[in-house]
């Protein structure tokens, strides 16, 4: 499989090269040259297959021969060593829980898959790759955990001092080995700016191989298409018209769902559920895409003012606005509505959602007003204890901490404080 840059000014390249680079030399996102549907028989018998079997069939065309079958299969087995249960609320609504991984964020799957692919490509190689990421909380933990102990890969995470939750900070700073946490005296945007500056600094990129681990990287983006197949597998015998409500920030997850649909997965409709960061909701209303500065909300992993993967969605639909609108709806909800939803979900279904899942639930309900015959699956993208303050405040009970969280709470934090880009560069070149 070859990948091309969406800026169309860089040469087409291999899976390996696209994963190692992250972004194309012309700063475009990479996109697969072809998406070949799987045979109908695959979907007919999907409920008889294990998750790793499904994942292997779904991803193999995107990897091609660059990773041999046995290696790719073990990468997938290791990546998917936890559950993806669907919980049915009623005839119309279910949730797919994506938080059973080691850091309890749905980003675990993409991070683990990408880390293992890089590890494979580095197996016989003496080169070192540095994965540089800025995090406002969740991405950092998933990436750090996913890459822990991978040979030839160093991970450097920038996070804003005092601006991530205690649990999130522990997840970033207690791993050691090949993971270093840099604590930045500033806000998330400062971290993000330094990372961007590093990628365009020739004196740095000529000295070390840098790559990114956010959803612009194809190896973090594509494995998310598994989720939609795992949900379908659990629900296909019961419901005919299955739609998905995806709490969206950078739109990598929902875009991966659309790739699953291109592969032939019978998905009726997508709902991109947003908090007050509503660039895409507005776009679908007006056919004008107007990025804006993000606003802070209680579902903060979706506080994105210019979703990086939206350009991939446009590519999937050949920039055909009508065709896209037929398959994708988008709604935006305030923090107050989100709190009401958390409470409603708890009182009506005895289920504790997190604020991102609650936004997804609201999107599902909105869609059902138009399409009452659908069964809508909203994705639960994080465990509620990761947003303990909000959740406990709204539903007024104490939530038990799961094992994954308890195990980091008492560990000792280790970070290096930095002030500016020069500090970062000095550290990376050292
Ligand atoms: C990253 C994240 C999202 C948004 O996912 P995108 O693929 O960026 O749209 C939603 N919920 C949680 C908890 C996240 O961490």
Tab-separated table of C-alpha atoms and ligand atoms in Angstrom:
chain	number	residue	atom	x	y	z
A	1	UNK	CA	0.000	0.000	0.000
A	2	UNK	CA	1.225	3.453	-0.929
A	3	UNK	CA	0.298	6.673	0.840
A	4	UNK	CA	0.026	10.141	-0.661
A	5	UNK	CA	0.168	13.517	0.988
A	6	UNK	CA	-3.071	15.495	1.041
A	7	UNK	CA	-1.026	18.586	0.155
A	8	UNK	CA	-0.023	16.714	-3.040
A	9	UNK	CA	3.491	18.162	-3.074
A	10	UNK	CA	5.427	15.245	-1.626
A	11	UNK	CA	6.252	11.892	-3.218
A	12	UNK	CA	4.006	8.899	-2.494
A	13	UNK	CA	5.519	6.626	0.062
A	14	UNK	CA	5.360	3.334	1.960
A	15	UNK	CA	3.482	2.507	5.155
A	16	UNK	CA	6.781	2.401	7.039
A	17	UNK	CA	7.938	5.774	5.807
A	18	UNK	CA	4.550	7.374	6.521
A	19	UNK	CA	4.588	5.989	10.077
A	20	UNK	CA	8.168	7.053	10.736
A	21	UNK	CA	7.589	10.565	9.364
A	22	UNK	CA	4.131	11.196	10.819
A	23	UNK	CA	3.580	14.172	8.538
A	24	UNK	CA	4.654	14.317	4.863
A	25	UNK	CA	7.587	16.593	3.916
A	26	UNK	CA	5.091	19.085	2.435
A	27	UNK	CA	3.325	19.125	5.856
A	28	UNK	CA	0.313	17.267	4.456
A	29	UNK	CA	-1.437	14.345	6.135
A	30	UNK	CA	-0.860	10.945	4.575
A	31	UNK	CA	-3.809	9.096	3.031
A	32	UNK	CA	-4.025	5.547	1.590
A	33	UNK	CA	-4.034	5.362	-2.217
A	34	UNK	CA	-6.818	2.792	-2.243
A	35	UNK	CA	-9.441	1.365	0.114
A	36	UNK	CA	-10.591	-2.059	-1.096
A	37	UNK	CA	-13.860	-3.360	0.395
A	38	UNK	CA	-13.760	-6.682	2.237
A	39	UNK	CA	-15.972	-9.503	0.899
A	40	UNK	CA	-19.601	-9.683	2.130
A	41	UNK	CA	-18.831	-13.047	3.705
A	42	UNK	CA	-16.469	-11.282	6.129
A	43	UNK	CA	-19.317	-9.210	7.563
A	44	UNK	CA	-21.805	-12.095	7.474
A	45	UNK	CA	-19.583	-14.238	9.661
A	46	UNK	CA	-18.031	-11.432	11.731
A	47	UNK	CA	-19.715	-12.636	14.938
A	48	UNK	CA	-17.823	-15.917	14.669
A	49	UNK	CA	-14.434	-14.205	14.562
A	50	UNK	CA	-12.236	-13.036	17.435
A	51	UNK	CA	-11.374	-9.344	17.715
A	52	UNK	CA	-7.765	-9.900	16.589
A	53	UNK	CA	-8.989	-11.907	13.569
A	54	UNK	CA	-11.320	-9.087	12.570
A	55	UNK	CA	-8.612	-6.478	13.102
A	56	UNK	CA	-6.066	-8.388	11.036
A	57	UNK	CA	-8.407	-8.748	8.052
A	58	UNK	CA	-9.376	-5.092	8.289
A	59	UNK	CA	-5.891	-3.583	8.576
A	60	UNK	CA	-3.764	-5.872	6.425
A	61	UNK	CA	-4.326	-3.998	3.143
A	62	UNK	CA	-3.099	-0.784	4.799
A	63	UNK	CA	0.144	-2.393	5.945
A	64	UNK	CA	0.741	-4.493	2.833
A	65	UNK	CA	3.772	-6.756	2.838
A	66	UNK	CA	5.824	-4.388	4.933
A	67	UNK	CA	5.110	-6.357	8.097
A	68	UNK	CA	4.876	-10.149	7.584
A	69	UNK	CA	1.611	-11.880	8.529
A	70	UNK	CA	2.866	-13.521	11.746
A	71	UNK	CA	4.439	-10.312	13.030
A	72	UNK	CA	1.384	-8.235	12.167
A	73	UNK	CA	-0.836	-10.775	13.896
A	74	UNK	CA	1.184	-10.639	17.086
A	75	UNK	CA	1.255	-6.817	16.993
A	76	UNK	CA	-2.545	-6.917	16.813
A	77	UNK	CA	-2.889	-9.543	19.563
A	78	UNK	CA	-0.779	-7.442	21.906
A	79	UNK	CA	-2.545	-4.214	20.962
A	80	UNK	CA	-6.009	-5.634	21.626
A	81	UNK	CA	-5.473	-7.527	24.868
A	82	UNK	CA	-8.560	-6.061	26.574
A	83	UNK	CA	-12.335	-5.942	26.059
A	84	UNK	CA	-14.573	-3.669	23.978
A	85	UNK	CA	-18.012	-4.359	25.441
A	86	UNK	CA	-21.274	-2.910	24.156
A	87	UNK	CA	-23.788	-1.994	26.882
A	88	UNK	CA	-27.387	-1.715	25.664
A	89	UNK	CA	-29.469	0.993	27.302
A	90	UNK	CA	-32.661	0.203	25.385
A	91	UNK	CA	-33.897	-0.658	21.855
A	92	UNK	CA	-32.521	2.596	20.476
A	93	UNK	CA	-29.297	3.331	22.310
A	94	UNK	CA	-26.148	1.441	23.261
A	95	UNK	CA	-22.698	2.489	24.308
A	96	UNK	CA	-19.419	0.960	23.181
A	97	UNK	CA	-16.905	1.121	26.025
A	98	UNK	CA	-13.473	2.004	24.700
A	99	UNK	CA	-11.818	2.569	28.067
A	100	UNK	CA	-10.639	-0.862	29.142
A	101	UNK	CA	-7.038	-0.338	28.056
A	102	UNK	CA	-4.071	0.370	30.334
A	103	UNK	CA	-4.657	4.150	30.571
A	104	UNK	CA	-8.457	3.910	30.280
A	105	UNK	CA	-8.541	6.178	27.216
A	106	UNK	CA	-9.658	5.058	23.775
A	107	UNK	CA	-6.351	6.349	22.447
A	108	UNK	CA	-4.661	3.267	23.944
A	109	UNK	CA	-5.376	1.148	20.850
A	110	UNK	CA	-3.866	3.573	18.353
A	111	UNK	CA	-0.878	4.296	20.580
A	112	UNK	CA	-0.159	0.617	21.210
A	113	UNK	CA	-0.482	-0.282	17.529
A	114	UNK	CA	1.745	2.551	16.383
A	115	UNK	CA	4.370	1.782	19.018
A	116	UNK	CA	4.570	-1.861	17.978
A	117	UNK	CA	4.794	-1.002	14.277
A	118	UNK	CA	7.680	1.386	14.982
A	119	UNK	CA	9.273	-1.277	17.180
A	120	UNK	CA	9.029	-3.762	14.304
A	121	UNK	CA	10.541	-1.359	11.766
A	122	UNK	CA	13.354	-0.627	14.221
A	123	UNK	CA	14.107	-4.243	15.021
A	124	UNK	CA	17.214	-4.565	12.906
A	125	UNK	CA	18.074	-0.964	12.955
A	126	UNK	CA	20.440	1.078	14.998
A	127	UNK	CA	18.663	4.349	14.367
A	128	UNK	CA	16.757	5.911	17.213
A	129	UNK	CA	13.403	7.541	16.718
A	130	UNK	CA	12.145	10.241	19.032
A	131	UNK	CA	8.401	10.503	19.424
A	132	UNK	CA	7.552	14.034	20.458
A	133	UNK	CA	4.068	14.831	21.752
A	134	UNK	CA	2.333	17.663	23.484
A	135	UNK	CA	-0.578	16.709	25.691
A	136	UNK	CA	-3.410	18.454	27.450
A	137	UNK	CA	-3.952	15.271	29.445
A	138	UNK	CA	-5.131	12.056	27.851
A	139	UNK	CA	-2.941	11.591	24.782
A	140	UNK	CA	0.283	11.717	26.768
A	141	UNK	CA	-0.613	8.857	29.090
A	142	UNK	CA	-1.782	6.587	26.289
A	143	UNK	CA	1.300	7.303	24.192
A	144	UNK	CA	3.705	6.920	27.134
A	145	UNK	CA	2.157	3.617	28.131
A	146	UNK	CA	1.899	2.323	24.563
A	147	UNK	CA	5.572	3.011	23.815
A	148	UNK	CA	7.006	1.872	27.133
A	149	UNK	CA	9.998	-0.386	26.557
A	150	UNK	CA	9.862	-0.270	22.727
A	151	UNK	CA	13.401	-0.666	21.455
A	152	UNK	CA	14.971	2.234	19.584
A	153	UNK	CA	12.135	4.626	20.399
A	154	UNK	CA	12.407	7.471	22.878
A	155	UNK	CA	9.254	9.265	23.887
A	156	UNK	CA	9.313	12.877	24.990
A	157	UNK	CA	6.070	14.297	26.326
A	158	UNK	CA	5.456	17.974	26.940
A	159	UNK	CA	2.700	18.872	29.353
A	160	UNK	CA	1.618	22.136	30.940
A	161	UNK	CA	2.644	22.319	34.578
A	162	UNK	CA	-0.336	22.327	36.939
A	163	UNK	CA	-2.873	22.075	34.077
A	164	UNK	CA	-3.422	18.305	33.907
A	165	UNK	CA	-5.226	16.271	36.546
A	166	UNK	CA	-3.207	14.476	39.248
A	167	UNK	CA	-4.080	11.101	37.771
A	168	UNK	CA	-3.085	12.205	34.285
A	169	UNK	CA	0.204	13.628	35.583
A	170	UNK	CA	1.016	10.362	37.353
A	171	UNK	CA	0.286	8.420	34.161
A	172	UNK	CA	2.818	10.587	32.313
A	173	UNK	CA	5.596	10.941	34.816
A	174	UNK	CA	5.969	7.628	36.609
A	175	UNK	CA	6.920	5.204	33.848
A	176	UNK	CA	10.660	5.837	33.437
A	177	UNK	CA	12.664	3.734	30.924
A	178	UNK	CA	12.373	5.293	27.448
A	179	UNK	CA	9.725	7.831	28.493
A	180	UNK	CA	10.613	11.373	29.566
A	181	UNK	CA	8.088	13.936	30.741
A	182	UNK	CA	8.950	17.587	30.227
A	183	UNK	CA	6.971	19.882	32.468
A	184	UNK	CA	6.398	23.183	30.719
A	185	UNK	CA	5.900	26.407	32.558
A	186	UNK	CA	2.911	27.477	30.448
A	187	UNK	CA	-0.351	26.283	28.937
A	188	UNK	CA	-1.125	23.492	26.432
A	189	UNK	CA	-0.767	25.823	23.447
A	190	UNK	CA	2.823	26.606	24.537
A	191	UNK	CA	3.599	22.875	24.526
A	192	UNK	CA	1.972	22.439	21.137
A	193	UNK	CA	3.858	25.426	19.682
A	194	UNK	CA	7.199	24.027	20.841
A	195	UNK	CA	6.443	20.665	19.253
A	196	UNK	CA	5.499	22.363	15.985
A	197	UNK	CA	8.658	24.444	16.096
A	198	UNK	CA	10.752	21.318	16.610
A	199	UNK	CA	9.311	19.664	13.490
A	200	UNK	CA	10.281	22.601	11.254
A	201	UNK	CA	13.718	23.173	12.827
A	202	UNK	CA	16.146	21.780	10.242
A	203	UNK	CA	19.119	21.879	12.574
A	204	UNK	CA	17.181	19.543	14.864
A	205	UNK	CA	15.512	17.245	12.313
A	206	UNK	CA	18.799	16.701	10.504
A	207	UNK	CA	20.346	15.512	13.762
A	208	UNK	CA	17.565	13.255	15.071
A	209	UNK	CA	14.607	11.366	13.559
A	210	UNK	CA	11.491	12.963	15.012
A	211	UNK	CA	7.953	11.680	14.644
A	212	UNK	CA	4.556	12.531	16.068
A	213	UNK	CA	2.114	10.249	17.844
A	214	UNK	CA	-1.158	12.062	17.474
A	215	UNK	CA	-3.915	10.984	15.118
A	216	UNK	CA	-2.243	12.586	12.121
A	217	UNK	CA	0.014	9.516	12.194
A	218	UNK	CA	-1.630	6.794	10.075
A	219	UNK	CA	-0.623	4.058	12.526
A	220	UNK	CA	-2.506	5.817	15.301
A	221	UNK	CA	-5.434	6.831	13.153
A	222	UNK	CA	-6.323	3.687	11.171
A	223	UNK	CA	-6.608	1.069	13.986
A	224	UNK	CA	-9.543	3.067	15.352
A	225	UNK	CA	-11.642	1.559	12.570
A	226	UNK	CA	-11.640	-1.699	14.596
A	227	UNK	CA	-14.025	-0.227	17.176
A	228	UNK	CA	-16.888	0.050	14.722
A	229	UNK	CA	-16.440	-3.557	13.639
A	230	UNK	CA	-16.330	-4.779	17.244
A	231	UNK	CA	-19.607	-2.994	18.003
A	232	UNK	CA	-21.267	-4.287	14.847
A	233	UNK	CA	-20.179	-7.814	15.708
A	234	UNK	CA	-22.006	-7.578	19.038
A	235	UNK	CA	-25.192	-5.972	17.716
A	236	UNK	CA	-25.748	-7.271	14.180
A	237	UNK	CA	-28.092	-10.089	15.122
A	238	UNK	CA	-30.404	-7.680	16.972
A	239	UNK	CA	-30.507	-4.452	14.984
A	240	UNK	CA	-30.641	-3.637	11.301
A	241	UNK	CA	-29.908	0.055	11.114
A	242	UNK	CA	-26.844	0.741	13.217
A	243	UNK	CA	-25.544	4.295	13.448
A	244	UNK	CA	-22.664	5.691	15.501
A	245	UNK	CA	-22.434	8.827	17.586
A	246	UNK	CA	-18.765	9.723	18.022
A	247	UNK	CA	-17.652	12.352	20.546
A	248	UNK	CA	-15.243	14.289	18.340
A	249	UNK	CA	-12.276	16.607	18.749
A	250	UNK	CA	-9.699	16.117	16.024
A	251	UNK	CA	-12.141	13.870	14.097
A	252	UNK	CA	-9.694	10.979	13.796
A	253	UNK	CA	-12.047	8.480	15.399
A	254	UNK	CA	-15.124	9.283	13.313
A	255	UNK	CA	-12.995	9.423	10.162
A	256	UNK	CA	-11.648	5.933	10.947
A	257	UNK	CA	-15.282	4.795	11.267
A	258	UNK	CA	-15.879	6.094	7.768
A	259	UNK	CA	-12.951	3.995	6.547
A	260	UNK	CA	-14.619	0.946	8.165
A	261	UNK	CA	-17.762	1.825	6.221
A	262	UNK	CA	-15.748	2.060	2.991
A	263	UNK	CA	-14.458	-1.421	3.765
A	264	UNK	CA	-18.094	-2.516	3.619
A	265	UNK	CA	-19.230	-2.354	7.250
A	266	UNK	CA	-22.981	-1.666	7.113
A	267	UNK	CA	-23.143	1.582	9.063
A	268	UNK	CA	-26.242	3.648	8.445
A	269	UNK	CA	-25.110	7.059	9.588
A	270	UNK	CA	-22.464	8.925	11.582
A	271	UNK	CA	-23.109	11.584	14.157
A	272	UNK	CA	-20.140	13.736	15.144
A	273	UNK	CA	-21.034	14.944	18.617
A	274	UNK	CA	-19.288	18.110	19.696
A	275	UNK	CA	-19.062	20.277	22.757
A	276	UNK	CA	-19.114	24.022	22.171
A	277	UNK	CA	-16.180	23.692	19.824
A	278	UNK	CA	-18.507	23.488	16.860
A	279	UNK	CA	-16.503	24.171	13.703
A	280	UNK	CA	-17.804	21.034	11.965
A	281	UNK	CA	-21.382	21.460	13.189
A	282	UNK	CA	-21.302	24.908	11.582
A	283	UNK	CA	-19.643	23.610	8.447
A	284	UNK	CA	-22.444	21.104	7.838
A	285	UNK	CA	-24.985	23.895	8.269
A	286	UNK	CA	-23.279	26.450	6.052
A	287	UNK	CA	-20.796	24.645	3.768
A	288	UNK	CA	-18.151	27.043	5.080
A	289	UNK	CA	-15.266	25.728	7.135
A	290	UNK	CA	-14.181	28.358	9.633
A	291	UNK	CA	-11.550	27.261	12.168
A	292	UNK	CA	-11.534	29.247	15.389
A	293	UNK	CA	-9.730	29.375	18.722
A	294	UNK	CA	-10.836	26.560	21.008
A	295	UNK	CA	-12.916	27.200	24.114
A	296	UNK	CA	-12.481	25.267	27.341
A	297	UNK	CA	-15.188	22.777	28.314
A	298	UNK	CA	-15.732	19.876	30.729
A	299	UNK	CA	-15.137	17.433	27.851
A	300	UNK	CA	-11.687	18.907	27.338
A	301	UNK	CA	-10.220	16.219	25.063
A	302	UNK	CA	-12.559	17.630	22.414
A	303	UNK	CA	-11.571	21.280	22.844
A	304	UNK	CA	-10.272	21.636	19.318
A	305	UNK	CA	-10.791	24.674	17.117
A	306	UNK	CA	-9.375	23.292	13.875
A	307	UNK	CA	-9.803	19.498	13.741
A	308	UNK	CA	-6.704	18.027	12.109
A	309	UNK	CA	-8.427	15.022	10.511
A	310	UNK	CA	-11.277	16.901	8.904
A	311	UNK	CA	-9.248	17.156	5.713
A	312	UNK	CA	-9.191	13.345	5.581
A	313	UNK	CA	-12.984	13.249	5.798
A	314	UNK	CA	-13.207	15.663	2.875
A	315	UNK	CA	-10.853	13.419	0.911
A	316	UNK	CA	-13.013	10.353	1.613
A	317	UNK	CA	-15.991	12.156	0.082
A	318	UNK	CA	-14.018	13.770	-2.726
A	319	UNK	CA	-15.033	17.138	-1.267
A	320	UNK	CA	-18.660	16.369	-2.218
A	321	UNK	CA	-20.560	18.343	0.426
A	322	UNK	CA	-23.942	16.760	-0.364
A	323	UNK	CA	-22.605	13.223	-0.166
A	324	UNK	CA	-20.897	13.971	3.143
A	325	UNK	CA	-24.015	15.562	4.602
A	326	UNK	CA	-26.020	12.482	3.725
A	327	UNK	CA	-23.745	10.295	5.817
A	328	UNK	CA	-22.697	12.641	8.621
A	329	UNK	CA	-24.673	14.825	11.000
A	330	UNK	CA	-23.105	16.954	13.680
A	331	UNK	CA	-24.536	18.525	16.814
A	332	UNK	CA	-22.952	20.730	19.428
A	333	UNK	CA	-23.849	20.776	23.125
A	334	UNK	CA	-23.120	23.099	26.038
A	335	UNK	CA	-21.516	22.017	29.318
A	336	UNK	CA	-24.893	22.409	31.021
A	337	UNK	CA	-26.524	20.001	28.590
A	338	UNK	CA	-23.605	17.625	29.106
A	339	UNK	CA	-24.081	17.702	32.887
A	340	UNK	CA	-27.817	17.068	32.452
A	341	UNK	CA	-26.991	14.107	30.233
A	342	UNK	CA	-24.581	12.620	32.814
A	343	UNK	CA	-27.334	12.814	35.349
A	344	UNK	CA	-30.024	11.440	33.005
A	345	UNK	CA	-27.834	8.493	32.023
A	346	UNK	CA	-27.232	7.699	35.674
A	347	UNK	CA	-30.855	8.038	36.752
A	348	UNK	CA	-32.457	6.322	33.762
A	349	UNK	CA	-29.949	3.574	33.043
A	350	UNK	CA	-27.909	3.329	36.232
A	351	UNK	CA	-24.803	3.963	34.151
A	352	UNK	CA	-21.932	6.297	34.930
A	353	UNK	CA	-20.735	8.025	31.786
A	354	UNK	CA	-17.836	10.449	31.394
A	355	UNK	CA	-18.407	13.944	29.949
A	356	UNK	CA	-17.219	12.925	26.450
A	357	UNK	CA	-19.528	9.917	26.378
A	358	UNK	CA	-22.353	12.147	27.619
A	359	UNK	CA	-21.876	14.414	24.597
A	360	UNK	CA	-22.062	11.293	22.428
A	361	UNK	CA	-25.293	10.276	24.156
A	362	UNK	CA	-26.820	13.687	23.433
A	363	UNK	CA	-25.878	13.349	19.764
A	364	UNK	CA	-27.498	9.908	19.671
A	365	UNK	CA	-30.738	11.287	21.112
A	366	UNK	CA	-30.777	14.155	18.643
A	367	UNK	CA	-30.324	11.756	15.725
A	368	UNK	CA	-33.149	9.519	16.959
A	369	UNK	CA	-35.552	12.459	16.665
A	370	UNK	CA	-34.988	12.286	12.890
A	371	UNK	CA	-34.411	8.557	12.494
A	372	UNK	CA	-36.385	6.779	15.226
A	373	UNK	CA	-35.800	3.359	13.641
A	374	UNK	CA	-32.035	3.486	14.049
A	375	UNK	CA	-30.064	1.868	16.796
A	376	UNK	CA	-27.401	4.390	17.783
A	377	UNK	CA	-24.168	3.357	19.446
A	378	UNK	CA	-22.408	6.202	21.217
A	379	UNK	CA	-18.729	5.714	21.970
A	380	UNK	CA	-17.553	5.967	25.571
A	381	UNK	CA	-14.054	7.321	24.961
A	382	UNK	CA	-12.756	7.592	28.545
A	383	UNK	CA	-13.430	6.035	31.921
A	384	UNK	CA	-15.482	8.337	34.194
A	385	UNK	CA	-12.812	8.372	36.913
A	386	UNK	CA	-10.534	10.271	34.572
A	387	UNK	CA	-12.963	13.160	34.953
A	388	UNK	CA	-13.774	12.516	38.578
A	389	UNK	CA	-14.446	16.127	39.649
A	390	UNK	CA	-17.219	16.668	37.131
A	391	UNK	CA	-18.749	13.217	37.397
A	392	UNK	CA	-18.876	13.053	41.196
A	393	UNK	CA	-20.173	16.587	41.379
A	394	UNK	CA	-23.063	15.889	38.989
A	395	UNK	CA	-24.232	12.489	40.149
A	396	UNK	CA	-23.318	12.894	43.781
A	397	UNK	CA	-21.770	9.546	44.498
A	398	UNK	CA	-18.217	8.366	45.031
A	399	UNK	CA	-16.827	6.499	42.035
A	400	UNK	CA	-14.419	3.622	42.753
A	401	UNK	CA	-10.980	3.902	41.218
A	402	UNK	CA	-10.178	1.059	38.837
A	403	UNK	CA	-6.939	-0.955	39.173
A	404	UNK	CA	-5.228	0.806	36.257
A	405	UNK	CA	-5.580	4.122	38.073
A	406	UNK	CA	-4.800	2.881	41.584
A	407	UNK	CA	-1.542	1.396	40.389
A	408	UNK	CA	-0.057	4.787	39.432
A	409	UNK	CA	-1.383	6.979	42.230
A	410	UNK	CA	1.347	6.160	44.737
A	411	UNK	CA	4.228	6.124	42.297
A	412	UNK	CA	6.822	8.872	42.359
A	413	UNK	CA	6.572	11.631	39.782
A	414	UNK	CA	9.677	12.294	37.664
A	415	UNK	CA	9.733	15.235	35.284
A	416	UNK	CA	12.189	17.750	33.875
A	417	UNK	CA	11.093	21.372	33.991
A	418	UNK	CA	11.615	23.444	30.886
A	419	UNK	CA	10.887	27.068	30.122
A	420	UNK	CA	11.139	27.534	26.382
A	421	UNK	CA	12.038	26.058	23.008
A	422	UNK	CA	15.780	26.378	23.636
A	423	UNK	CA	15.465	24.155	26.692
A	424	UNK	CA	13.572	21.586	24.610
A	425	UNK	CA	16.135	21.646	21.803
A	426	UNK	CA	19.045	21.316	24.214
A	427	UNK	CA	17.354	18.357	25.826
A	428	UNK	CA	16.619	16.627	22.486
A	429	UNK	CA	20.152	17.083	21.158
A	430	UNK	CA	21.782	15.892	24.334
B	1	LIG	C1	-9.122	12.291	21.976
B	1	LIG	C2	-10.436	12.140	22.632
B	1	LIG	C3	-11.637	12.380	21.935
B	1	LIG	C4	-11.674	12.921	20.525
B	1	LIG	O1	-11.242	12.013	19.553
B	1	LIG	P1	-10.873	12.513	18.080
B	1	LIG	O2	-10.424	11.303	17.361
B	1	LIG	O3	-9.759	13.520	18.263
B	1	LIG	O4	-12.074	13.146	17.489
B	1	LIG	C5	-12.841	12.144	22.587
B	1	LIG	N1	-12.870	11.713	23.870
B	1	LIG	C6	-11.734	11.477	24.571
B	1	LIG	C7	-11.845	11.037	25.988
B	1	LIG	C8	-10.479	11.671	23.983
B	1	LIG	O5	-9.372	11.453	24.696
